[in-house]
Coordinates of C-alpha atoms in Angstrom, one line a residue:
Chain A
X4 CA 0.2 -0.3 0.3
X5 CA 1.4 3.3 -0.4
X6 CA 2.3 5.7 2.7
X7 CA 0.4 8.8 2.8
X8 CA 2.5 11.6 1.2
X9 CA 4.7 13.1 4.3
X10 CA 6.9 16.5 4.8
X11 CA 9.6 16.9 6.8
X12 CA 10.9 20.5 7.8
X13 CA 15.1 20.7 9.2
X14 CA 16.3 24.1 10.5
X15 CA 18.0 23.6 13.2
X16 CA 21.7 23.4 11.8
X17 CA 23.6 25.4 9.6
X18 CA 21.3 24.6 6.7
X19 CA 17.9 25.4 5.6
X20 CA 15.6 21.5 4.4
X21 CA 12.9 20.4 3.7
X22 CA 12.2 16.9 2.5
X23 CA 9.1 15.1 1.2
X24 CA 8.3 12.0 1.1
X25 CA 5.8 10.6 -1.6
X26 CA 4.9 7.5 -3.1
X27 CA 7.9 5.9 -3.0
X28 CA 9.3 8.5 -3.5
X29 CA 11.7 10.8 -1.4
X30 CA 12.9 14.2 -2.6
X31 CA 15.0 16.5 -0.4
X32 CA 16.2 20.4 -0.8
X33 CA 18.5 22.5 1.4
X34 CA 20.1 25.3 1.0
X35 CA 22.4 27.6 3.5
X36 CA 20.3 28.9 6.1
X37 CA 21.0 33.0 7.6
X38 CA 19.6 36.0 6.8
X39 CA 16.2 35.1 4.8
X40 CA 15.8 31.5 5.3
X41 CA 12.1 32.1 7.1
X42 CA 10.8 32.7 3.1
X43 CA 12.9 30.6 1.1
X44 CA 12.0 27.3 3.3
X45 CA 9.1 27.9 1.4
X46 CA 10.1 28.6 -1.7
X47 CA 11.8 24.9 -1.0
X48 CA 8.1 23.3 0.0
X49 CA 7.1 24.9 -2.9
X50 CA 9.7 23.2 -5.2
X51 CA 9.5 19.6 -3.9
X52 CA 5.2 20.2 -3.9
X53 CA 6.0 20.6 -8.0
X54 CA 8.2 18.1 -8.5
X55 CA 6.4 15.2 -6.6
X56 CA 3.7 16.9 -8.5
X57 CA 1.6 16.8 -5.2
X58 CA -0.8 18.9 -4.0
X59 CA 0.2 20.2 -0.8
X60 CA -4.2 18.9 0.0
X61 CA -2.3 16.1 -0.2
X62 CA -0.2 16.0 2.8
X63 CA -0.7 13.7 5.6
X64 CA 1.6 14.7 8.1
X65 CA 4.1 17.0 8.6
X66 CA 7.5 16.1 10.7
X67 CA 9.9 18.9 12.2
X68 CA 13.4 18.3 14.2
X69 CA 12.7 20.5 17.1
X70 CA 16.3 21.3 18.7
X71 CA 18.8 22.5 20.5
X72 CA 19.8 24.6 17.6
X73 CA 19.8 28.2 16.6
X74 CA 17.0 29.4 18.2
X75 CA 16.1 31.4 15.6
X76 CA 16.1 29.4 12.3
X77 CA 14.3 26.8 14.8
X78 CA 11.0 29.1 15.6
X79 CA 10.7 30.0 11.6
X80 CA 10.3 25.7 11.0
X81 CA 8.9 24.9 14.3
X82 CA 6.7 27.9 13.2
X83 CA 6.0 26.7 9.7
X84 CA 5.6 23.2 10.4
X85 CA 2.6 24.3 12.9
X86 CA 1.2 25.9 10.6
X87 CA 0.9 23.4 8.0
X88 CA -0.4 20.8 10.2
X89 CA -2.9 23.3 11.9
X90 CA -4.1 24.8 8.2
X91 CA -4.9 21.3 7.2
X92 CA -5.3 19.9 10.3
X93 CA -3.3 17.1 9.7
X94 CA -0.7 15.4 12.7
X95 CA 2.1 17.0 13.5
X96 CA 5.5 15.2 15.3
X97 CA 8.7 16.9 16.4
X98 CA 11.8 15.0 16.9
X99 CA 14.8 16.7 19.4
X100 CA 18.2 17.0 17.2
X101 CA 19.4 14.6 19.6
X102 CA 17.3 12.2 18.2
X103 CA 17.4 12.6 14.3
X104 CA 21.1 13.2 14.7
X105 CA 21.2 9.5 16.9
X106 CA 19.1 8.0 14.1
X107 CA 21.5 9.4 11.2
X108 CA 24.4 7.8 13.1
X109 CA 22.7 4.6 12.5
X110 CA 22.3 5.2 9.6
X111 CA 25.9 6.1 8.9
X112 CA 27.2 2.9 10.8
X113 CA 25.0 0.1 9.7
X114 CA 25.8 1.4 5.8
X115 CA 29.2 0.8 6.5
X116 CA 28.7 -2.2 7.3
X117 CA 30.0 -2.0 10.6
X118 CA 29.1 -4.5 13.6
X119 CA 28.7 -4.0 16.6
X120 CA 28.8 -7.4 18.0
X121 CA 29.1 -7.1 21.5
X122 CA 31.0 -4.1 22.3
X123 CA 28.0 -1.9 22.7
X124 CA 29.5 1.1 21.4
X125 CA 28.6 4.6 22.7
X126 CA 27.4 7.2 20.7
X127 CA 28.0 11.4 21.7
X128 CA 26.0 13.8 19.4
X129 CA 27.1 17.0 19.3
X130 CA 26.0 19.9 18.4
X131 CA 26.5 22.6 17.4
X132 CA 25.7 25.9 19.5
X133 CA 26.4 28.2 17.9
X134 CA 29.1 29.1 21.3
X135 CA 32.2 29.0 20.3
X136 CA 34.0 25.6 22.5
X137 CA 30.3 25.1 24.1
X138 CA 27.8 22.2 21.5
X139 CA 25.2 20.5 22.8
X140 CA 26.0 16.6 23.7
X141 CA 24.2 13.9 24.4
X142 CA 24.9 10.4 25.1
X143 CA 23.6 7.0 23.7
X144 CA 24.5 3.4 24.7
X145 CA 24.0 1.8 21.2
X146 CA 21.3 -1.3 21.0
X147 CA 21.0 -3.2 18.6
X148 CA 17.1 -3.4 18.2
X149 CA 16.8 0.2 18.8
X150 CA 16.4 2.5 15.2
X151 CA 18.3 5.3 17.3
X152 CA 21.7 4.3 18.0
X153 CA 19.7 3.3 21.4
X154 CA 19.1 4.8 24.5
X155 CA 20.3 7.8 25.4
X156 CA 21.6 7.7 28.7
X157 CA 22.3 11.6 29.6
X158 CA 20.5 14.4 27.2
X159 CA 21.1 18.0 29.1
X160 CA 23.0 18.9 26.5
X161 CA 25.4 20.8 28.1
X162 CA 27.5 18.7 29.9
X163 CA 30.2 18.5 27.6
X164 CA 32.6 18.2 30.5
X165 CA 31.7 14.6 31.3
X166 CA 32.6 13.3 27.7
X167 CA 36.0 12.2 28.3
X168 CA 35.6 10.3 31.2
X169 CA 31.9 9.1 29.8
X170 CA 34.1 8.2 26.2
X171 CA 37.4 6.1 28.3
X172 CA 35.3 3.7 29.1
X173 CA 32.2 1.6 30.6
X174 CA 31.0 1.9 34.5
X175 CA 33.1 -1.4 35.5
X176 CA 36.7 1.0 33.7
X177 CA 36.6 -1.1 30.7
X178 CA 36.9 0.5 27.1
X179 CA 34.2 0.5 24.9
X180 CA 34.6 2.0 20.8
X181 CA 33.3 5.6 21.4
X182 CA 31.7 6.9 18.4
X183 CA 30.8 10.6 17.8
X184 CA 28.1 12.7 15.5
X185 CA 27.1 15.8 15.1
X186 CA 28.6 19.7 13.5
X187 CA 29.4 20.4 16.9
X188 CA 32.8 17.5 17.5
X189 CA 35.1 20.0 16.4
X190 CA 34.1 22.2 19.1
X191 CA 34.9 20.2 21.9
X192 CA 38.0 20.4 23.1
X193 CA 39.1 16.9 23.2
X194 CA 38.2 13.8 21.7
X195 CA 39.6 10.8 23.5
X196 CA 42.1 8.6 21.5
X197 CA 39.6 5.9 21.8
X198 CA 36.5 7.9 19.6
X199 CA 35.8 7.1 15.6
X200 CA 34.0 10.3 14.0
X201 CA 30.8 9.6 11.8
X202 CA 31.0 11.8 9.0
X203 CA 28.6 13.0 7.0
X204 CA 29.6 16.7 5.4
X205 CA 26.4 17.4 3.4
X206 CA 24.6 17.6 6.8
X207 CA 26.5 17.1 9.3
X208 CA 23.5 16.7 12.6
X209 CA 21.3 14.7 9.8
X210 CA 19.1 15.6 7.5
X211 CA 15.9 16.1 6.5
X212 CA 15.8 12.9 4.6
X213 CA 17.3 11.2 7.9
X214 CA 13.9 12.5 9.6
X215 CA 11.8 12.1 7.1
X216 CA 12.7 8.1 7.0
X217 CA 13.2 8.1 11.1
X218 CA 9.4 9.3 10.8
X219 CA 8.1 6.6 8.6
X220 CA 9.9 4.0 10.6
X221 CA 8.8 4.9 13.4
X222 CA 5.1 4.9 12.3
X223 CA 4.1 8.6 11.1
X224 CA 1.2 9.6 10.2
X225 CA -1.1 7.1 10.9
X226 CA 1.1 6.8 14.4
X227 CA 2.4 9.6 16.4
X228 CA 5.2 7.5 18.5
X229 CA 5.6 9.0 22.3
X230 CA 9.0 10.8 21.9
X231 CA 7.6 12.7 18.6
X232 CA 4.3 14.3 20.5
X233 CA 6.3 17.4 22.1
X234 CA 6.6 19.6 19.4
X235 CA 7.5 22.8 22.0
X236 CA 11.2 23.6 20.8
X237 CA 14.2 22.7 22.6
X238 CA 16.4 24.7 23.2
X239 CA 18.0 23.5 25.9
X240 CA 19.7 27.1 27.2
X241 CA 17.7 30.1 28.8
X242 CA 17.6 33.0 27.2
X243 CA 20.0 35.9 27.8
X244 CA 17.7 38.8 29.8
X245 CA 19.1 41.7 28.5
X246 CA 16.0 43.8 27.2
X247 CA 16.9 46.1 24.8
X248 CA 17.8 49.3 24.6
X249 CA 15.0 50.5 22.1
X250 CA 12.7 47.7 20.7
X251 CA 11.4 48.6 17.9
X252 CA 11.5 52.4 17.2
X253 CA 11.2 53.1 13.4
Chain B
X10 CA 5.2 53.9 2.6
X11 CA 8.2 52.7 0.6
X12 CA 8.2 49.5 -0.9
X13 CA 8.2 46.1 0.5
X14 CA 10.7 44.8 -1.6
X15 CA 12.2 44.5 -4.7
X16 CA 10.9 41.3 -5.4
X17 CA 8.5 40.4 -7.7
X18 CA 5.7 39.3 -5.6
X19 CA 3.4 36.7 -6.7
X20 CA 0.6 37.2 -8.3
X21 CA -2.4 35.7 -8.3
X22 CA -4.1 34.8 -11.5
X23 CA -8.0 35.5 -9.3
X24 CA -9.0 39.2 -9.8
X25 CA -10.2 40.9 -6.4
X26 CA -13.4 41.1 -8.1
X27 CA -12.9 37.2 -8.3
X28 CA -12.4 36.8 -4.4
X29 CA -15.5 39.3 -4.1
X30 CA -16.0 41.8 -1.1
X31 CA -16.7 38.9 1.7
X32 CA -14.2 37.4 2.6
X33 CA -11.9 36.4 5.6
X34 CA -8.7 37.8 6.7
X35 CA -6.4 35.9 9.8
X36 CA -3.8 37.9 10.4
X37 CA -1.1 37.3 12.7
X38 CA 0.7 40.4 15.2
X39 CA 3.8 39.2 17.2
X40 CA 6.1 42.6 16.5
X41 CA 6.7 42.5 20.6
X42 CA 5.5 40.7 23.3
X43 CA 2.2 40.2 22.9
X44 CA 1.0 37.5 20.7
X45 CA -2.3 37.8 18.9
X46 CA -4.3 36.1 16.0
X47 CA -7.1 37.9 14.8
X48 CA -9.9 36.8 12.1
X49 CA -11.7 39.6 10.2
X50 CA -15.1 39.7 7.8
X51 CA -14.3 41.8 5.1
X52 CA -17.6 43.2 4.2
X53 CA -20.0 44.7 4.4
X54 CA -18.2 46.9 7.0
X55 CA -15.0 45.0 8.4
X56 CA -16.8 42.7 10.9
X57 CA -13.9 41.3 13.8
X58 CA -15.4 37.2 13.9
X59 CA -12.6 36.4 16.1
X60 CA -9.7 37.9 18.1
X61 CA -7.2 36.2 20.7
X62 CA -3.8 37.8 22.5
X63 CA -1.6 36.4 25.2
X64 CA 0.2 38.9 26.5
X65 CA 3.9 38.3 27.6
X66 CA 3.9 38.2 31.7
X67 CA 7.4 37.2 31.2
X68 CA 9.3 39.5 31.0
X69 CA 8.1 41.4 34.1
X70 CA 11.0 41.0 36.7
X71 CA 12.9 42.4 34.4
X72 CA 11.7 45.7 33.4
X73 CA 11.4 46.0 30.0
X74 CA 10.7 43.5 27.1
X75 CA 13.5 40.6 26.6
X76 CA 13.6 39.9 23.2
X77 CA 14.9 36.4 23.2
X78 CA 11.8 35.6 25.6
X79 CA 9.5 37.5 23.6
X80 CA 10.5 35.4 20.6
X81 CA 10.0 31.8 23.1
X82 CA 6.6 32.8 23.8
X83 CA 5.1 33.5 20.5
X84 CA 6.2 30.2 19.4
X85 CA 5.0 28.3 22.2
X86 CA 1.3 30.9 21.8
X87 CA 0.8 30.6 18.5
X88 CA -1.0 27.1 17.5
X89 CA -3.2 27.3 20.5
X90 CA -4.4 30.7 19.7
X91 CA -4.7 29.8 16.4
X92 CA -6.8 27.2 16.5
X93 CA -9.0 29.1 18.8
X94 CA -9.4 31.6 16.3
X95 CA -10.1 29.4 13.5
X96 CA -12.3 27.2 15.6
X97 CA -15.5 26.6 13.8
X98 CA -15.2 29.0 10.9
X99 CA -15.0 28.9 7.3
X100 CA -11.5 28.6 5.2
X101 CA -10.1 32.2 5.6
X102 CA -8.9 33.7 1.7
X103 CA -6.0 35.6 2.5
X104 CA -3.8 35.3 5.8
X105 CA -1.9 38.7 7.1
X106 CA 1.2 39.5 10.0
X107 CA 2.9 41.9 11.4
X108 CA 6.0 41.6 9.6
X109 CA 7.2 45.2 11.1
X110 CA 8.5 47.0 12.5
X111 CA 9.2 45.2 15.6
X112 CA 11.4 42.5 17.3
X113 CA 12.8 39.9 14.6
X114 CA 12.8 37.0 16.4
X115 CA 8.6 38.1 16.7
X116 CA 8.4 38.3 13.4
X117 CA 10.1 36.0 11.9
X118 CA 8.0 33.4 14.4
X119 CA 4.2 34.8 13.2
X120 CA 5.4 35.2 10.0
X121 CA 6.6 32.1 9.2
X122 CA 3.1 30.8 10.6
X123 CA 1.1 33.1 8.5
X124 CA 2.8 32.0 5.6
X125 CA 2.4 28.4 6.7
X126 CA -1.4 28.9 6.7
X127 CA -1.0 30.5 3.4
X128 CA 0.5 28.1 1.5
X129 CA -1.6 25.9 2.9
X130 CA -4.6 27.3 1.8
X131 CA -3.5 28.7 -1.0
X132 CA -4.0 32.1 -0.4
X133 CA -2.4 35.3 -0.6
X134 CA 0.3 36.6 1.8
X135 CA -0.3 40.2 2.9
X136 CA 2.8 42.2 5.1
X137 CA 1.6 44.5 7.2
X138 CA 3.5 47.7 8.6
X139 CA 2.5 47.4 12.2
X140 CA 2.6 51.1 12.6
X141 CA 0.2 51.5 9.5
X142 CA -2.1 48.9 11.3
X143 CA -2.0 51.3 14.7
X144 CA -2.7 53.8 11.9
X145 CA -5.7 52.7 10.6
X146 CA -7.4 51.0 13.1
X147 CA -9.7 53.8 14.3
X148 CA -11.5 52.8 10.9
X149 CA -12.0 50.4 13.0
X150 CA -13.7 51.5 15.5
X151 CA -15.4 53.7 13.2
X152 CA -15.7 52.7 9.9
X153 CA -17.6 55.8 8.2
X154 CA -13.9 57.4 9.5
X155 CA -13.2 60.0 6.2
X156 CA -9.7 59.8 4.6
X157 CA -7.2 61.8 5.9
X158 CA -7.5 62.3 9.5
X159 CA -4.6 63.1 12.4
X160 CA -3.5 60.4 14.6
X161 CA -1.3 60.2 17.7
X162 CA 0.5 57.3 17.6
X163 CA 2.0 56.8 21.1
X164 CA 3.0 52.7 22.5
X165 CA 6.0 51.4 23.9
X166 CA 8.0 51.4 20.8
X167 CA 6.7 54.2 18.8
X168 CA 5.6 58.1 19.1
X169 CA 4.8 60.3 16.4
X170 CA 1.8 62.3 14.8
X171 CA 0.5 61.7 11.4
X172 CA -1.4 62.7 9.1
X173 CA -2.7 59.5 7.2
X174 CA -4.5 60.1 3.6
X175 CA -5.0 56.3 2.4
X176 CA -4.8 52.5 3.8
X177 CA -1.2 53.6 2.3
X178 CA 0.2 56.9 2.8
X179 CA 1.0 58.8 6.2
X180 CA 3.3 62.4 6.6
X181 CA 4.4 62.4 9.7
X182 CA 4.8 65.2 11.5
X183 CA 6.3 65.0 14.5
X184 CA 8.6 62.6 16.3
X185 CA 10.1 61.1 19.6
X186 CA 14.0 62.4 19.5
X187 CA 15.1 59.3 21.9
X188 CA 12.6 57.3 24.2
X189 CA 9.4 56.6 23.1
X190 CA 6.4 57.4 26.0
X191 CA 5.6 54.2 27.0
X192 CA 9.2 53.3 27.2
X193 CA 10.0 56.2 29.3
X194 CA 6.8 55.4 31.5
X195 CA 7.8 51.8 32.4
X196 CA 11.7 53.0 33.3
X197 CA 10.0 55.7 35.0
X198 CA 8.0 52.7 36.8
X199 CA 10.8 50.5 37.1
X200 CA 12.4 53.7 39.3
X201 CA 9.7 54.1 41.9
X202 CA 9.6 50.1 42.0
X203 CA 5.9 50.1 40.2
X204 CA 6.2 47.6 38.5
X205 CA 5.6 46.4 34.6
X206 CA 4.0 47.3 32.4
X207 CA 4.8 51.0 33.2
X208 CA 2.1 52.9 31.8
X209 CA -0.8 51.4 33.5
X210 CA 1.4 50.7 36.9
X211 CA 2.1 54.8 37.2
X212 CA -1.2 55.3 36.0
X213 CA -2.6 53.5 39.2
X214 CA 0.4 54.9 41.7
X215 CA 0.0 58.5 40.4
X216 CA -4.0 58.3 40.8
X217 CA -3.1 57.7 44.1
X218 CA -1.7 61.0 44.7
X219 CA -4.3 63.2 46.3
X220 CA -3.1 66.9 46.4
X221 CA -5.4 69.5 49.2
X222 CA -4.9 72.2 47.3
X223 CA -4.2 73.6 43.2
X224 CA -0.7 74.8 45.1
X225 CA 0.1 71.0 46.5
X226 CA -0.6 70.4 42.9
X227 CA 1.6 72.8 41.1
X228 CA 4.2 71.7 44.0
X229 CA 4.5 68.1 42.7
X230 CA 4.4 69.5 38.6
X231 CA 7.8 71.4 39.5
X232 CA 9.4 68.5 40.7
X233 CA 9.8 67.8 37.4
X234 CA 11.2 69.8 34.1
X235 CA 8.5 70.2 31.0
X236 CA 10.2 67.9 28.6
X237 CA 11.0 69.4 25.3
X238 CA 12.2 68.8 22.4
X239 CA 16.0 69.7 21.3
X240 CA 15.6 69.7 17.7
X241 CA 12.8 69.1 15.0
X242 CA 10.7 70.4 13.0
X243 CA 9.2 73.3 13.3
X244 CA 5.1 74.1 12.2
X245 CA 5.7 77.7 10.7
X246 CA 5.3 79.2 13.8
X247 CA 8.5 78.3 15.7
X248 CA 6.1 75.8 17.4
X249 CA 8.7 72.1 17.9
X250 CA 6.4 69.2 16.5
X251 CA 9.0 66.3 18.1
X252 CA 9.1 65.2 20.8
X253 CA 11.4 63.7 24.2
X254 CA 12.1 62.1 26.8
X255 CA 15.3 61.1 27.6
X256 CA 15.5 64.2 29.6
X257 CA 12.5 64.2 32.0
X258 CA 13.5 60.4 32.9
X259 CA 17.1 61.3 33.9
X260 CA 15.4 64.1 36.4
X261 CA 13.1 61.0 37.6
X262 CA 16.5 59.8 38.0
X263 CA 18.4 62.1 39.8
X264 CA 15.4 62.8 42.3
X265 CA 15.4 59.7 42.9
X266 CA 19.0 58.0 43.3
X267 CA 19.7 62.0 45.2
X268 CA 17.1 62.0 47.7
X269 CA 17.5 59.9 50.9
X270 CA 14.9 56.4 50.2
X271 CA 12.5 57.6 53.4
X272 CA 11.9 61.2 51.2
X273 CA 10.8 60.0 48.0
X274 CA 7.4 61.0 47.2
X275 CA 6.4 58.1 44.7
X276 CA 2.8 59.4 44.6
X277 CA 3.6 62.8 43.9
X278 CA 6.5 61.5 41.3
X279 CA 4.4 59.4 39.3
X280 CA 1.9 61.8 38.9
X281 CA 4.3 64.9 38.1
X282 CA 6.2 62.0 35.4
X283 CA 3.0 61.1 33.8
X284 CA 1.6 64.2 33.5
X285 CA 4.8 65.7 32.2
X286 CA 4.4 62.8 29.2
X287 CA 1.3 62.8 29.0
X288 CA 1.0 67.1 28.6
X289 CA 4.3 66.3 26.1
X290 CA 2.2 64.5 24.5
X291 CA -0.8 66.7 24.1
X292 CA 0.7 69.2 22.7
X293 CA 2.4 68.3 20.2
X294 CA -0.2 66.8 19.0
X295 CA -2.0 70.3 19.3
X296 CA 0.9 72.0 17.1
X297 CA 0.1 68.8 14.5
X298 CA -3.6 68.9 14.5
X299 CA -3.1 73.1 14.0
X300 CA -0.5 72.3 11.1
X301 CA -3.2 69.6 9.9
X302 CA -6.3 71.1 9.2
X303 CA -4.4 74.3 7.7
X304 CA -3.2 71.7 4.5
X305 CA -5.9 69.7 5.0
X306 CA -8.5 72.4 5.9
X307 CA -10.9 68.8 6.4
X308 CA -12.6 68.9 9.7
X309 CA -12.1 65.5 11.4
X310 CA -11.6 64.2 14.8
X311 CA -8.3 64.1 16.6
X312 CA -7.6 60.6 17.3
X313 CA -4.3 58.8 19.1
X314 CA -3.9 55.5 19.0
X315 CA -0.8 52.9 20.3
X316 CA -0.9 51.4 23.9
X317 CA 0.0 55.2 25.7
X318 CA -3.7 55.8 24.0
X319 CA -5.3 54.5 26.5
X320 CA -3.9 56.8 29.6
X321 CA -7.1 58.0 30.9
X322 CA -5.1 61.3 31.0
X323 CA -3.9 61.8 28.0
X324 CA -7.8 61.1 26.8
X325 CA -8.5 64.0 29.0
X326 CA -5.7 65.6 27.4
X327 CA -6.0 65.3 23.6
X328 CA -10.0 66.7 24.3
X329 CA -9.2 69.9 25.7
X330 CA -6.8 69.8 22.5
X331 CA -9.5 69.1 20.0
X332 CA -11.9 71.1 21.6
X333 CA -9.2 74.2 21.5
X334 CA -8.8 73.8 17.9
X335 CA -12.9 73.3 17.6
X336 CA -12.8 69.7 16.8
X337 CA -13.3 66.4 18.8
X338 CA -11.2 64.0 20.1
X339 CA -12.3 59.9 19.7
X340 CA -10.7 57.8 22.1
X341 CA -10.2 54.1 20.4
X342 CA -11.7 51.7 22.7
X343 CA -9.0 51.1 24.9
X344 CA -8.6 46.6 23.2
X345 CA -7.4 48.7 19.5
X346 CA -5.1 50.3 22.0
X347 CA -2.7 48.0 23.0
X348 CA -1.3 46.1 20.1
X349 CA -3.4 43.4 18.7
X350 CA -4.2 41.6 15.1
X351 CA -7.7 42.7 14.5
X352 CA -5.9 45.9 13.6
X353 CA -3.6 43.5 11.4
X354 CA -6.1 41.9 9.3
X355 CA -8.4 45.7 8.9
X356 CA -4.9 47.2 7.5
X357 CA -4.6 44.0 5.6
X358 CA -8.4 44.9 4.7
X359 CA -8.0 48.3 3.7
X360 CA -5.6 47.3 1.4
X361 CA -7.8 44.7 -0.3
X362 CA -10.5 47.1 -0.5
X363 CA -8.1 49.6 -2.2
X364 CA -7.3 47.5 -4.8
X365 CA -9.3 47.9 -7.9
X366 CA -11.7 45.5 -9.5
X367 CA -9.2 44.8 -12.6
X368 CA -6.2 44.6 -10.4
X369 CA -5.1 41.1 -9.3
X370 CA -5.4 40.6 -6.0
X371 CA -2.2 41.8 -3.9
X372 CA 0.2 39.6 -2.5
X373 CA 3.6 39.9 -1.1
X374 CA 4.6 36.2 -1.9
X375 CA 7.1 34.1 0.8
X376 CA 10.0 35.9 0.6
X377 CA 9.5 39.7 1.1
X378 CA 11.7 40.5 3.9
X379 CA 11.3 41.5 7.6
X380 CA 11.7 44.3 8.4
X381 CA 12.5 45.2 12.4
X382 CA 12.3 48.8 11.6
X383 CA 10.2 49.4 8.7
X384 CA 8.7 53.7 8.3
X385 CA 5.4 54.5 7.8
X386 CA 6.5 58.4 5.5
X387 CA 8.6 57.0 2.7
X388 CA 11.7 59.6 3.1
X389 CA 11.7 58.9 7.1
X390 CA 15.3 57.9 7.6
X391 CA 15.1 54.2 8.7

């Protein structure tokens, strides 16, 4: 049976990305983010619809990455996703960018023909926080039966200080293989010797295609998975709280 | 108004007539610290079918609007507000959003949601100037009000006197050279420990000042100087049409900081500060009205919009000014003075209404830039 069309939006990283699953095809578009991306996102979506030759009315669900990432770009994607879902009264599912990266890392790991064996390697997802030397970090333990890398062992996002300790071994001190993935890996002050870095240069934190694959693998849009029901932005960090000197004099 | 962008807008093949006049416009307002949505029916007169607003109280402890908190709250508030506003209503024929001036985080959030709705419904997207929405809002309250008219726009971010000649024709007579009055009221309230937002808090506290005789009132007023604009346009009679509030604010700060805490009469100072701000606004509005009348010979009422226009003392002073010029002051309902989405929908509706029957339906497309600064008059320095 043909699966209903699903749109995926990923703007938490430095790219503005959208992907559309229509029938057996998965189409995607990406371009650099930055100024004006909140408008260009819609041009990408229109291009995808045109290429897939489907109407916006046929979209059956919207998947979106909810961060952490760039605050402003993240909001542009989330606001667009909410708007589309509300307008068409269709399901909206939002995955954290940690989960998206863990899924992408697992895809890369499996596609490289690697076998985890009994080692249960640990994955550190390290995401660019736009703050030098201070990326967002989450840790995952390997589970061969999980669609992500495995269960997250921490998702505090701000605790890169314990990475070295976490990477150096399990709780008994035995060495375990350690993998790093994400667009913030280069921001880490120290990468352990036994670490391996999974590379995906064109989408270093997971792409909108990964998001689409993740959503479909978990039965979206017929089913909204538990870990995708929180559709609020995941900021990790509190806002800077300096009031503006002059809010909006024209 | 200056053009939105050099981009070629998407032109809808349908003419305005094809949309008929019985259309619904959904609007989003998110320029500062109010998240608001509204649904407007454009005929026979503009009629608000639904509107919802969520003022952001999270800024209170900072004594001013924190941009990142505001942007986060807009995103958190919008889905529920949109759901409430659209519940049980037919699909709108156009979507509008305030696209400036304002805090960029809020503009991006509101415009992104609005553009997504427009894309999903395959309807035009209309980028509305937030100041134009304020300036046109009297015609939502009084549909029979004709152009041109003179309006004082006074809020937390803006202060100007405007001749409003059409939905897209504005001439600025005077403006603040530094702080907006709402901003000055916020800062004064913070200095006096009165809470936030400062305007209503100061107004409430000023009302507790009960002079026993006129001299006490004069003495209280003398606590603070009359705020005078340093420079600015002249109406030809040597009268200054601009405003300035930073000197008044500094005078209050000196008064508070240089006096022993126990000796500071906060009620008298709140009274004096509010009185000075509102008298200055009324004086500027009066001078602008005189000039407007000379230029337009129009027998129109004096109008005021923006959050500060909800101040009752200002309304009383503007009434006196209007009477002196043989005019009438029409106070806008408080809900239309402060930021709201009904005025945004109305401004979009005015643009549609002004469009000729054979012309393409206006549509600003998805890539028109959002403008943290977007002056109403083309000659203004942005």
